[in-house]
CSV table of C-alpha atoms and ligand atoms in Angstrom, one decimal:
chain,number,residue,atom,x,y,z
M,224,UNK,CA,-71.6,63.3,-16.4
M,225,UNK,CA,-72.2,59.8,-17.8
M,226,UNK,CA,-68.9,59.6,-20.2
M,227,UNK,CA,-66.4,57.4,-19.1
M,228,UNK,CA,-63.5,58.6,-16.9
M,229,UNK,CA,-60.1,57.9,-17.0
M,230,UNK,CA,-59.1,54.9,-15.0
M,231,UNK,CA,-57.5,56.7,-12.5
M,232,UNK,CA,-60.1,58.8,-11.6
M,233,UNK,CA,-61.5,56.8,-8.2
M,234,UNK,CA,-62.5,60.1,-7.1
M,235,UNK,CA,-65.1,60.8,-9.6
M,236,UNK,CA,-65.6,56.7,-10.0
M,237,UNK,CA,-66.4,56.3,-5.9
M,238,UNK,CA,-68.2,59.6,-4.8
M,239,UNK,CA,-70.0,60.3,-1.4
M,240,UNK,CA,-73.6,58.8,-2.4
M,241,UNK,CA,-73.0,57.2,-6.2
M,242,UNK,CA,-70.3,55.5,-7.7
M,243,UNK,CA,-69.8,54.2,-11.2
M,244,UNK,CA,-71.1,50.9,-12.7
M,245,UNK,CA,-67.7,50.6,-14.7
M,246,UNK,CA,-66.1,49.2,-10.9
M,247,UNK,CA,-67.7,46.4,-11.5
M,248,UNK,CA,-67.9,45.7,-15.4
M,249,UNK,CA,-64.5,47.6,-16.5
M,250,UNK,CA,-61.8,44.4,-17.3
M,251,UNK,CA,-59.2,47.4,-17.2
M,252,UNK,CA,-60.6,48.5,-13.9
M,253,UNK,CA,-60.2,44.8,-12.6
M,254,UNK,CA,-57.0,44.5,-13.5
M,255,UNK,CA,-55.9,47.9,-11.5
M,256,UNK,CA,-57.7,45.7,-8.6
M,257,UNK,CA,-55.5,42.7,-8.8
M,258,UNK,CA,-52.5,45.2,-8.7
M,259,UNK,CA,-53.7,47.6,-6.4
M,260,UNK,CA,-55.6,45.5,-4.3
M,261,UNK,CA,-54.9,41.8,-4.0
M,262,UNK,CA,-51.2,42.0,-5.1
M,263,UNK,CA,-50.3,44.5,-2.4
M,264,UNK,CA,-53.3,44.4,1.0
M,265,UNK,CA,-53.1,41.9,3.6
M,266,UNK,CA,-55.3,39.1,2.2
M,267,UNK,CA,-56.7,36.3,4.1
M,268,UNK,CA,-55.6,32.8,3.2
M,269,UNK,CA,-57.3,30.7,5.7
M,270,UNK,CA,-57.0,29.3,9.3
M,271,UNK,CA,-53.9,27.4,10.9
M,272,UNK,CA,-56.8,24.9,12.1
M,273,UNK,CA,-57.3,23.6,8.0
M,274,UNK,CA,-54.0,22.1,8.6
M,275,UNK,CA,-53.6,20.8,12.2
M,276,UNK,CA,-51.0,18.1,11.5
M,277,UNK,CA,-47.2,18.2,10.5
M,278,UNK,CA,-47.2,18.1,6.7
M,279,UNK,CA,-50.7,19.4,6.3
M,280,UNK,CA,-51.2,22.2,3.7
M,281,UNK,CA,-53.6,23.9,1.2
M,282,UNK,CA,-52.6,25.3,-2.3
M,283,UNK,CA,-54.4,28.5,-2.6
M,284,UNK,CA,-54.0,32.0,-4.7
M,285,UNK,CA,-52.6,35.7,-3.4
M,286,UNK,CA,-54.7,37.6,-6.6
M,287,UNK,CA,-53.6,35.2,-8.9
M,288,UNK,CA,-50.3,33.9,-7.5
M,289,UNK,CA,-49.8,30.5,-6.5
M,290,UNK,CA,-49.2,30.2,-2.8
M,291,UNK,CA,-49.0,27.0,-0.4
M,292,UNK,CA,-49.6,27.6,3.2
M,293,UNK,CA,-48.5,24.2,4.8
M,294,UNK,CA,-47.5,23.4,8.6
M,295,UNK,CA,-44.0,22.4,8.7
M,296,UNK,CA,-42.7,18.6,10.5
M,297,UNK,CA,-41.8,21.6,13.0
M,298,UNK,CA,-45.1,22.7,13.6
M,299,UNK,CA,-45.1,25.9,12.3
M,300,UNK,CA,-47.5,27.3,10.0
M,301,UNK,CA,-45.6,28.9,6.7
M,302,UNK,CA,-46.8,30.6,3.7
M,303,UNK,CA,-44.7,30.1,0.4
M,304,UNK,CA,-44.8,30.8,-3.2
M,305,UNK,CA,-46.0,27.4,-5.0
M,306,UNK,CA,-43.2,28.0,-7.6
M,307,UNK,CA,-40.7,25.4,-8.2
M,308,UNK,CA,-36.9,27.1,-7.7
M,309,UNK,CA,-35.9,24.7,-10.7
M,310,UNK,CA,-38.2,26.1,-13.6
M,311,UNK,CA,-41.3,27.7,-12.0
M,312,UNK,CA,-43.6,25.1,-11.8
M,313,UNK,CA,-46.2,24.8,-9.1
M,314,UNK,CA,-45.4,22.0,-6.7
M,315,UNK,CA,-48.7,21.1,-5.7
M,316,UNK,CA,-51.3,20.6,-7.7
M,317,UNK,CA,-53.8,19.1,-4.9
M,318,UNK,CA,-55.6,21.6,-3.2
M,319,UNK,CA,-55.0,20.0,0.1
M,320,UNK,CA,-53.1,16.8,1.6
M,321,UNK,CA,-50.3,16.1,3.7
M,322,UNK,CA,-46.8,15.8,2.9
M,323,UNK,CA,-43.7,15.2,4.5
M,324,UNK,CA,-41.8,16.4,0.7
M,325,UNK,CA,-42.9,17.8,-1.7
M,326,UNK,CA,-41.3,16.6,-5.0
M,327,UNK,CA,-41.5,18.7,-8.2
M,328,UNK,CA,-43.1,16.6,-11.3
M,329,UNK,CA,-41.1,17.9,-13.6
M,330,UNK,CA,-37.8,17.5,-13.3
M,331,UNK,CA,-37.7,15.8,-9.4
M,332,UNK,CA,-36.8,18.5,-7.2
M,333,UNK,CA,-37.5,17.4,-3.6
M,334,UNK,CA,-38.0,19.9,-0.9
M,335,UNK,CA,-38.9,19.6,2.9
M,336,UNK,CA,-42.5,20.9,4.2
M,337,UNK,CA,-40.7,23.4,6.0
M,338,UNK,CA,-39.2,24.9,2.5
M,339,UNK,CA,-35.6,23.7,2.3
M,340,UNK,CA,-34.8,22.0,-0.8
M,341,UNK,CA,-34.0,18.2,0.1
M,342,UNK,CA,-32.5,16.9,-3.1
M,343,UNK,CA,-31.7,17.6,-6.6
M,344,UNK,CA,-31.8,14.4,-9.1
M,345,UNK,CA,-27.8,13.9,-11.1
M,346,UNK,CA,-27.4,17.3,-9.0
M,347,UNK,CA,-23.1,16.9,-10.1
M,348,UNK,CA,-24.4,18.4,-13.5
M,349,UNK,CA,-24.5,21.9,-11.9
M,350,UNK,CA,-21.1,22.4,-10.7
M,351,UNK,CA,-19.1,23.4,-7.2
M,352,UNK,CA,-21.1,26.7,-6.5
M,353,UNK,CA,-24.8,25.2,-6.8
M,354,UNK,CA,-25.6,25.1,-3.0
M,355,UNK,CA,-29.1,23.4,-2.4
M,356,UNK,CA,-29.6,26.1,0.7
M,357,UNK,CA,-30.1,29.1,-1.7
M,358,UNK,CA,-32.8,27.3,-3.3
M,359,UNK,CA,-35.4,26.5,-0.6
M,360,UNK,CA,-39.4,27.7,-1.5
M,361,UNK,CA,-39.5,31.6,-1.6
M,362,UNK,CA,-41.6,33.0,1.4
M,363,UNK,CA,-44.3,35.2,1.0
M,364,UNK,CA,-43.2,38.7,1.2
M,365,UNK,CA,-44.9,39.1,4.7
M,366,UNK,CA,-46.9,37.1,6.7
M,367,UNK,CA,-48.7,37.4,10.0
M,368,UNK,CA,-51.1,35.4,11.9
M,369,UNK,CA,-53.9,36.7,14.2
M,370,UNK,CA,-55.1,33.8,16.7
M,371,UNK,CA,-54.6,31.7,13.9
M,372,UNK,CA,-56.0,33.9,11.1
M,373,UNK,CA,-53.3,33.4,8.2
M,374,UNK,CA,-53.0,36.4,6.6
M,375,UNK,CA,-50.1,37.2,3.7
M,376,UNK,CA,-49.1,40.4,1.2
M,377,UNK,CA,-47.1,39.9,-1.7
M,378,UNK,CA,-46.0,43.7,-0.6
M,379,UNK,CA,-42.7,43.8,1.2
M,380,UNK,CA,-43.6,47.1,3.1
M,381,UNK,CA,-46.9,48.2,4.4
M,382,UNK,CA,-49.2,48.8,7.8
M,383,UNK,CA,-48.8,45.6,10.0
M,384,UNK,CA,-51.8,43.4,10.2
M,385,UNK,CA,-53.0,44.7,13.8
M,386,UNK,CA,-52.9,48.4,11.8
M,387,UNK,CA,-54.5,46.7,9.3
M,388,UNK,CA,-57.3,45.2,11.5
M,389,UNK,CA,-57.7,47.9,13.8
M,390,UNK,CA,-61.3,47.5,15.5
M,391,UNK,CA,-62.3,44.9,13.8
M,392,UNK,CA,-59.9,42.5,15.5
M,393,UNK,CA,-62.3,42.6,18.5
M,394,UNK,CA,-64.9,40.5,15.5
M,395,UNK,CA,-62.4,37.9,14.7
M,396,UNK,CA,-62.1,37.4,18.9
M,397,UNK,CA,-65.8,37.5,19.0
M,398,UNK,CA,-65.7,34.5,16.0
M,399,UNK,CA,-62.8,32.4,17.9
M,400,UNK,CA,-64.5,33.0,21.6
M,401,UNK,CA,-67.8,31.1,21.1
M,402,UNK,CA,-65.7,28.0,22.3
M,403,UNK,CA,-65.0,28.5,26.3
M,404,UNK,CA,-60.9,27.7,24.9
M,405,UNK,CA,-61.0,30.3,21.7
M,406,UNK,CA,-59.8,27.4,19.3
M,407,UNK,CA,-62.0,26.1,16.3
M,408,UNK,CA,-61.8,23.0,14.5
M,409,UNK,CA,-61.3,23.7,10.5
M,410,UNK,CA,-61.5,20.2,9.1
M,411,UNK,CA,-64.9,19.6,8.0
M,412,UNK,CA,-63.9,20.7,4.2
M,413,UNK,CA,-64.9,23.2,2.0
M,414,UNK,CA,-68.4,24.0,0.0
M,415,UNK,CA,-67.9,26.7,-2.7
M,416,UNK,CA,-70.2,29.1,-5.4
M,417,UNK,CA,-69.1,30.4,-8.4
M,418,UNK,CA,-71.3,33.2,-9.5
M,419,UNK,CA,-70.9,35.2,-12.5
M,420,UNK,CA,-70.7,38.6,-11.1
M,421,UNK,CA,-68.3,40.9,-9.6
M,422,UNK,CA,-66.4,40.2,-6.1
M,423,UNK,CA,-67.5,43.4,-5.0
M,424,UNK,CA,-71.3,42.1,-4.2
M,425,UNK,CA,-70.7,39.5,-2.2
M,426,UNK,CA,-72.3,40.0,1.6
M,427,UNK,CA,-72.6,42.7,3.8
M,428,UNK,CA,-76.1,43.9,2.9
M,429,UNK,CA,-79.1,44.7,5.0
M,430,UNK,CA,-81.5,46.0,2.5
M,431,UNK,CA,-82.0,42.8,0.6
M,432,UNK,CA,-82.9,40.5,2.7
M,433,UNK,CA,-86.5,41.3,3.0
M,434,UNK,CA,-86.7,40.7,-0.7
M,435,UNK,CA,-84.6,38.6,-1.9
M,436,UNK,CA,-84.8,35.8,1.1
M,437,UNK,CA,-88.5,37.0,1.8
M,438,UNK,CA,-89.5,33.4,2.2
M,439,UNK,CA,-87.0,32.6,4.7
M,440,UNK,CA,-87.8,35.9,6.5
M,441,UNK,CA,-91.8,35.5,6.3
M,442,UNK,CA,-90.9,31.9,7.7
M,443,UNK,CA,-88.8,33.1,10.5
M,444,UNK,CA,-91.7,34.9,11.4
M,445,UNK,CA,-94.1,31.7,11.4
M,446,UNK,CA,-91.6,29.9,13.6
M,447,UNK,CA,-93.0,30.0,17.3
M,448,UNK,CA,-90.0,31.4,19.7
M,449,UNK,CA,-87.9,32.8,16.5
M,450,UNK,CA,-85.6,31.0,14.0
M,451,UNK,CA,-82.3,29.2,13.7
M,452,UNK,CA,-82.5,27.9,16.9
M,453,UNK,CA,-83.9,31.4,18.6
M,454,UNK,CA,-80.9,33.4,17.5
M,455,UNK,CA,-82.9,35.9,15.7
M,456,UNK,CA,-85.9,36.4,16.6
M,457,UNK,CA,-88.8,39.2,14.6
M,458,UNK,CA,-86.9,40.8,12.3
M,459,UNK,CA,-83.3,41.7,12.8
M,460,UNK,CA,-82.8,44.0,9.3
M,461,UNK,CA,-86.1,46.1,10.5
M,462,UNK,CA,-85.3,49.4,11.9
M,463,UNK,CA,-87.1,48.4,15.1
M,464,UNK,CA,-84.8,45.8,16.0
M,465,UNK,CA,-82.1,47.7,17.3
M,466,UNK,CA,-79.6,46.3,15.0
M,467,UNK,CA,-77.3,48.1,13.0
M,468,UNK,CA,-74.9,48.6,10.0
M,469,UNK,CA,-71.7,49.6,10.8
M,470,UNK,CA,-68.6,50.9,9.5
M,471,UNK,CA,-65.0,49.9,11.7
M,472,UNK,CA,-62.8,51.8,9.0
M,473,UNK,CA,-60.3,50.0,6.7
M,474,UNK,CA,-63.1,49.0,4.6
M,475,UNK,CA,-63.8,46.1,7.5
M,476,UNK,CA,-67.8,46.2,7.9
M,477,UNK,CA,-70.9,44.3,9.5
M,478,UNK,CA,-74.0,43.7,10.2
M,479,UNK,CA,-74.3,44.4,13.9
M,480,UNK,CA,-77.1,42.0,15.5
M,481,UNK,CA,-75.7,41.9,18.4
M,482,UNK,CA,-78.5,44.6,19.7
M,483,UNK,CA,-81.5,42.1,19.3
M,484,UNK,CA,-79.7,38.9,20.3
M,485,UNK,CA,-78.8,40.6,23.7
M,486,UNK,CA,-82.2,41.8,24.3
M,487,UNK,CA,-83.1,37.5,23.7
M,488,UNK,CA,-80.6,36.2,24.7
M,489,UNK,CA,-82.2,34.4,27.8
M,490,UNK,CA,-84.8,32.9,24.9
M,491,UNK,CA,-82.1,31.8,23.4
M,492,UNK,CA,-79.9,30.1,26.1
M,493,UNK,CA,-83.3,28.3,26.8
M,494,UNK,CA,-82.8,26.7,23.7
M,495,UNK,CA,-78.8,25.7,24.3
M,496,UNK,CA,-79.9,24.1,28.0
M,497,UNK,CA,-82.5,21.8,26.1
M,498,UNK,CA,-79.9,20.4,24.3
M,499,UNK,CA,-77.7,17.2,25.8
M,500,UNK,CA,-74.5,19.2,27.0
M,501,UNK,CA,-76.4,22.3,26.4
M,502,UNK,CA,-75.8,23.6,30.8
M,503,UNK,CA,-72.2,22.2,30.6
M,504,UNK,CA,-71.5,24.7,27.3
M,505,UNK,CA,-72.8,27.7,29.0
M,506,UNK,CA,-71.2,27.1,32.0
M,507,UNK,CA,-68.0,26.6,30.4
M,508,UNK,CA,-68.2,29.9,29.2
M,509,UNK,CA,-68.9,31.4,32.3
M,510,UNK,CA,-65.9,30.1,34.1
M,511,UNK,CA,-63.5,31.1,30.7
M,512,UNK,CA,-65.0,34.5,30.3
M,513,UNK,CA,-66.6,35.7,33.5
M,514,UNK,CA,-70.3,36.3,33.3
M,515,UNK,CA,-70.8,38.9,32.0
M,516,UNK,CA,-68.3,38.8,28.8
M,517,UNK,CA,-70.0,35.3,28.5
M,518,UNK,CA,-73.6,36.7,28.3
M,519,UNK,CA,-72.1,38.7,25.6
M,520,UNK,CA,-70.5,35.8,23.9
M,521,UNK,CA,-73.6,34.1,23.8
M,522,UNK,CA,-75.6,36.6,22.2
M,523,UNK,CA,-73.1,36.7,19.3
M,524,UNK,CA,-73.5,33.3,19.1
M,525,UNK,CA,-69.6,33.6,17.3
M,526,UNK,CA,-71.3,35.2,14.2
M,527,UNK,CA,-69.9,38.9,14.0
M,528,UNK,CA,-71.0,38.7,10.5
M,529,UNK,CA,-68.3,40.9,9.5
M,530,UNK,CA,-66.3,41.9,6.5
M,531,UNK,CA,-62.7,41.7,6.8
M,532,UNK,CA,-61.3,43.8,3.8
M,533,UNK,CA,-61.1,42.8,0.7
M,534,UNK,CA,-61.4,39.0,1.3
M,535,UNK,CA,-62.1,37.7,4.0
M,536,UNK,CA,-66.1,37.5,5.9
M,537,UNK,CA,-67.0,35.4,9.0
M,538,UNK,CA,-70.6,34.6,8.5
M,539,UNK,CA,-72.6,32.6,11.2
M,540,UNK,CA,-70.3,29.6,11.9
M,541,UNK,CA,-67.9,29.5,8.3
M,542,UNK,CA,-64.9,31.3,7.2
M,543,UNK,CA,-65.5,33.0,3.9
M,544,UNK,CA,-62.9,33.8,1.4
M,545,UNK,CA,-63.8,35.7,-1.6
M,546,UNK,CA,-61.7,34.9,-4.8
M,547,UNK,CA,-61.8,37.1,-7.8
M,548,UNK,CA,-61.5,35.5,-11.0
M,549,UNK,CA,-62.3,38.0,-13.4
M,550,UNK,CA,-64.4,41.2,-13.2
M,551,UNK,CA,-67.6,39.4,-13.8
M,552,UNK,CA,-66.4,35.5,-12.2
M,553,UNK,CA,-65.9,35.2,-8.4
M,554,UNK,CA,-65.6,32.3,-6.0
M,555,UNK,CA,-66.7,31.8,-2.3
M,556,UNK,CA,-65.2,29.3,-0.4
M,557,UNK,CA,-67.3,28.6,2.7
M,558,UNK,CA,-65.4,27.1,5.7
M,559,UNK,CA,-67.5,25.5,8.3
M,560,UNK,CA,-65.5,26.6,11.4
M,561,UNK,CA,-66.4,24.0,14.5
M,562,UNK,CA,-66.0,24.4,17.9
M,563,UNK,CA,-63.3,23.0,20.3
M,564,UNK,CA,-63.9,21.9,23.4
M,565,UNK,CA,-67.7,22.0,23.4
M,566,UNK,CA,-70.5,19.5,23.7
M,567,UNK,CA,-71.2,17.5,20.0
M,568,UNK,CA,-74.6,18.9,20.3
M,569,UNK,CA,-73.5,22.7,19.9
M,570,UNK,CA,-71.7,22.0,16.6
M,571,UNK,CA,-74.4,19.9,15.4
M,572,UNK,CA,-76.6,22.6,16.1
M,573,UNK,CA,-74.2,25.4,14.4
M,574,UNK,CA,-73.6,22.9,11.5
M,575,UNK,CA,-77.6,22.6,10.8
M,576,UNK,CA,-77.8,26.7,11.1
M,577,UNK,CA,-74.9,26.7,8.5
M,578,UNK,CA,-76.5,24.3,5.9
M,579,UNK,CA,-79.8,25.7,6.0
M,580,UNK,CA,-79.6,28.8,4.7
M,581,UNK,CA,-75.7,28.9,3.4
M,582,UNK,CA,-75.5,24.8,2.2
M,583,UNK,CA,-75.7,23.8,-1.4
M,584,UNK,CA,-79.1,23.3,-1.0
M,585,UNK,CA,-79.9,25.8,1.7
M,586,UNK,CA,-83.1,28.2,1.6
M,587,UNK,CA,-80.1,32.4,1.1
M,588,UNK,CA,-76.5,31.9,-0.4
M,589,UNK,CA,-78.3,30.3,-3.7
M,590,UNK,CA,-80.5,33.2,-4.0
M,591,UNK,CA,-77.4,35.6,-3.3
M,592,UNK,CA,-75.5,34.0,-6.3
M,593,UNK,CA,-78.6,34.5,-8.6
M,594,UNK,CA,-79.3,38.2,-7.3
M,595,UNK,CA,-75.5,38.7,-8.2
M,596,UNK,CA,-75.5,37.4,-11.5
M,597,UNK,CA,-78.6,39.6,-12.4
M,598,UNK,CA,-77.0,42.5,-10.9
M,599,UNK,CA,-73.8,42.2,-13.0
M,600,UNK,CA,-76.4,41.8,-16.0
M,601,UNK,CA,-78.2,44.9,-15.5
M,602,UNK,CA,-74.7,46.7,-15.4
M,603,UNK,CA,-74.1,46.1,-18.6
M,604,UNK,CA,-76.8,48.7,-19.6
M,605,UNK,CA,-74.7,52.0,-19.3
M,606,UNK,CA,-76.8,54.7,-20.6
M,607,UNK,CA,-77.1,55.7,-17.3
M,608,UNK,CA,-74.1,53.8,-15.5
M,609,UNK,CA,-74.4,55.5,-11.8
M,610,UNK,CA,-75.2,53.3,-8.5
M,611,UNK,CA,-76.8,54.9,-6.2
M,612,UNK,CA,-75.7,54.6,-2.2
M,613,UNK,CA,-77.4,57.2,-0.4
M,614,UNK,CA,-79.4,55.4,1.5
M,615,UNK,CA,-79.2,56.2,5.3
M,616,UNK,CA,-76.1,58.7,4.6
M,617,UNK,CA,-77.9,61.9,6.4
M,618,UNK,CA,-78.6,59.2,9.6
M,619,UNK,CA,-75.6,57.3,10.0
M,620,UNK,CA,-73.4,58.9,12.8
M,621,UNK,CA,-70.1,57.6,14.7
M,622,UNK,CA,-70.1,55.5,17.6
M,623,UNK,CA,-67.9,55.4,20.8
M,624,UNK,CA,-65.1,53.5,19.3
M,625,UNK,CA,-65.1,55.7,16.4
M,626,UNK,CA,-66.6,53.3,14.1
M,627,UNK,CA,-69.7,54.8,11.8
M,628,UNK,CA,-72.9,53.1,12.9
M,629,UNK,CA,-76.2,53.4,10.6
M,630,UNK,CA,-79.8,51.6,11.0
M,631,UNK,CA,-79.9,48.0,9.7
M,632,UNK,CA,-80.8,48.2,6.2
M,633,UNK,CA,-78.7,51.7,5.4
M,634,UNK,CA,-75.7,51.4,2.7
M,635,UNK,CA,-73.5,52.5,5.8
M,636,UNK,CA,-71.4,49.1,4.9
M,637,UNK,CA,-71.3,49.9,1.1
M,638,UNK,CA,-70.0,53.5,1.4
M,639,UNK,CA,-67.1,52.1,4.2
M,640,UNK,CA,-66.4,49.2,1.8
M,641,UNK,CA,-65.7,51.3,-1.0
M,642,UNK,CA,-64.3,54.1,0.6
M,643,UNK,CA,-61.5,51.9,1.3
M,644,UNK,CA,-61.4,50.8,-2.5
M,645,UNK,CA,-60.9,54.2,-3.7
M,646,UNK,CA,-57.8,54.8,-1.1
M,647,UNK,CA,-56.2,51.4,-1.8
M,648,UNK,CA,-57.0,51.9,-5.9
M,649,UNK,CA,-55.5,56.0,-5.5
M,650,UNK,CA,-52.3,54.7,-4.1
M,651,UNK,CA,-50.1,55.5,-6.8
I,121,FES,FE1,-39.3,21.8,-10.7
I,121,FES,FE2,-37.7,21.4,-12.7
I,121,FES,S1,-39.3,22.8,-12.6
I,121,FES,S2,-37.7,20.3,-10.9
């Protein structure tokens, strides 16, 4: 039972209630990942509002390629290999900027932000047939946007994104939908964390809070009229909140506190009227959504707090990408998302929410990062390597829209997560 298997054996690796520490220590196993995984699923690079302007882009990674997602002097929004045509080199370096061309340092190649190659310095050395139009930047293999959602594969073939998304597209409207015009402002940078631990930990979890944040939590609970500006309010991860974990298949999961924001959401929108701007917001919504979707709205406050699989999770107000470096190094980039079209008091309000628990020095994410580490630590003891999952697996039942629902602390995310590992890591 505790021998190692044979890589390919995900079945016995990922079973119904345990799966094997090795997923998350194995270098061998991590590699099969960036194949399997990050070299073939539809990944996440970012939103089209990072890069509002002609010229605007952002040098980011598919796995571990190099890829530049830039907005064209046309205004469209393209994703291409960051690979020099000359000799391979990356053409930007900078993470972000603007730039009209984008000139090679190595040997001077220029090409346009919309990919063509521009010019070719002494270009008479290469004879009649060189013909700068078969050697503009390589696109990704596929690309598709979802409300401005940039998402790429490096796999030619495959589901589309909607397949892809299936019902957790209605999580990235409920993200985009806070603002009365659905558009978010992307521009306020980046703040990251590097944690030495597996990519697999990061978010998603309902059990933990109550110990690992417990001082946020116990001072939620001294707050008079809730906390974060009365968005939760008792104890949302408490089996009497009404909250939930659920499961929306494809390895997309959340944390569903949409139950106990609905049942105060009038505490809460007594909060947004107090501030300057506060009545104009909501009615805004009203006359965009009707009032009823708005009430809903409202009560998510745009934070589905969902995982799109593998690496992508919107998390109160920010965009998160997940970046696996190795199997026991990951980076987070946090993208506070704002909101378009609403009063300056909303986002300042959002913004606050976001640093306090998520910002360098906020009261959670610095306590995830730690718990992470320690977890990957204790991994490395594999006398008795299994992880056990079970928890709420005899309760958790489906919902409705055919999603699997559990109570708000059950492993019902875990076991959706990395059932959709196991598929994607099976495919031959
Ligand atoms: Fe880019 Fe030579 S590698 S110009």
């Amino acid at each position: 039972m505790n021998a190692p298997q044979a890589l390919s054996d995900y079945a016995h690796l990922v079973q119904t209630d345990r799966i094997h520490g090795s997923i998350y220590t194995d270098p061998a196993i991590f590699e099969q990942e960036m194949a399997r995984i990050f070299h073939r699923a539809w990944l996440c690079l970012g939103h089209e509002a990072e890069i509002p302007q002609p010229g605007d882009f952002r040098a980011t990674t598919l796995g571990r390629q190099p890829v530049l997602m830039v907005r064209g002097d046309d205004g469209q929004v393209r994703v291409f290999m960051n690979r020099c045509r000359h000799r391979g080199m990356t053409l930007c370096e900078d993470e972000t900027g603007n730039e009209k061309f984008l000139r090679c340092w190595y040997h001077g190649w220029v090409y346009r932000n919309t990919g063509e190659l521009e010019d070719v310095p002494l270009a008479n050395a290469y004879g009649a047939q060189f013909r700068r139009e078969d050697f503009g930047l390589t696109p990704v293999p596929r690309m598709e946007s979802y409300r401005g959602f940039v998402f790429a594969s490096l796999a030619p073939t495959g589901q589309s994104l909607l397949e892809h998304l299936g019902l957790a597209r209605r999580y990235l409207d409920i993200f985009l939908d806070a603002s009365p015009t659905g558009e978010i402002d992307v521009t306020a940078g980046v703040h990251r964390t590097r944690y030495r631990g597996n990519w697999k930990f990061v978010g998603m979890d309902g059990y933990h809070p109550h110990y690992t944040h417990r001082s946020v939590m116990d001072s939620w609970k001294r707050r008079p009229g809730g906390n974060m500006a009365n968005l939760h309010h008792g104890d949302p991860f408490s089996d009497e909140s009404g909250n939930l974990t659920r499961d929306a298949g494809n390895g997309h999961v959340l944390l569903d506190m949409f139950p106990s924001r609905l049942a105060h959401v009038d505490e809460y929108l007594g909060g947004i009227r107090k501030r300057p701007g506060g009545e104009d917001y909501i009615a805004a919504m009203q006359e965009a959504h009707g009032p009823q979707r708005a009430r809903e709205l409202l009560a998510w406050a745009g934070d589905p707090h969902v995982g799109i699989y593998p690496n992508l999770q919107l998390i109160g107000i920010q965009i998160r990408i997940i970046r696996p470096l190795a199997v026991d190094d990951t980076e987070v980039l946090m993208f506070p998302a704002l909101l378009k079209d609403v009063p300056p008091s909303i986002n300042e309000m959002r913004l606050r929410q976001h640093e306090s628990f998520y910002g360098p020095a906020g009261a959670g994410a610095p306590d995830d990062a730690e718990i992470f580490e320690r977890n990957q630590q204790g991994l490395g003891a594999t006398v008795e390597p299994w992880v056990y999952l079970a928890r709420g697996l005899e309760r958790e039942r489906q919902d409705t829209d055919g999603s699997i629902i559990g109570m708000p602390g059950d492993e019902t995310t875990q076991r959706g997560q990395l059932r959709e590992w196991k598929r994607m890591m099976s495919e031959a």
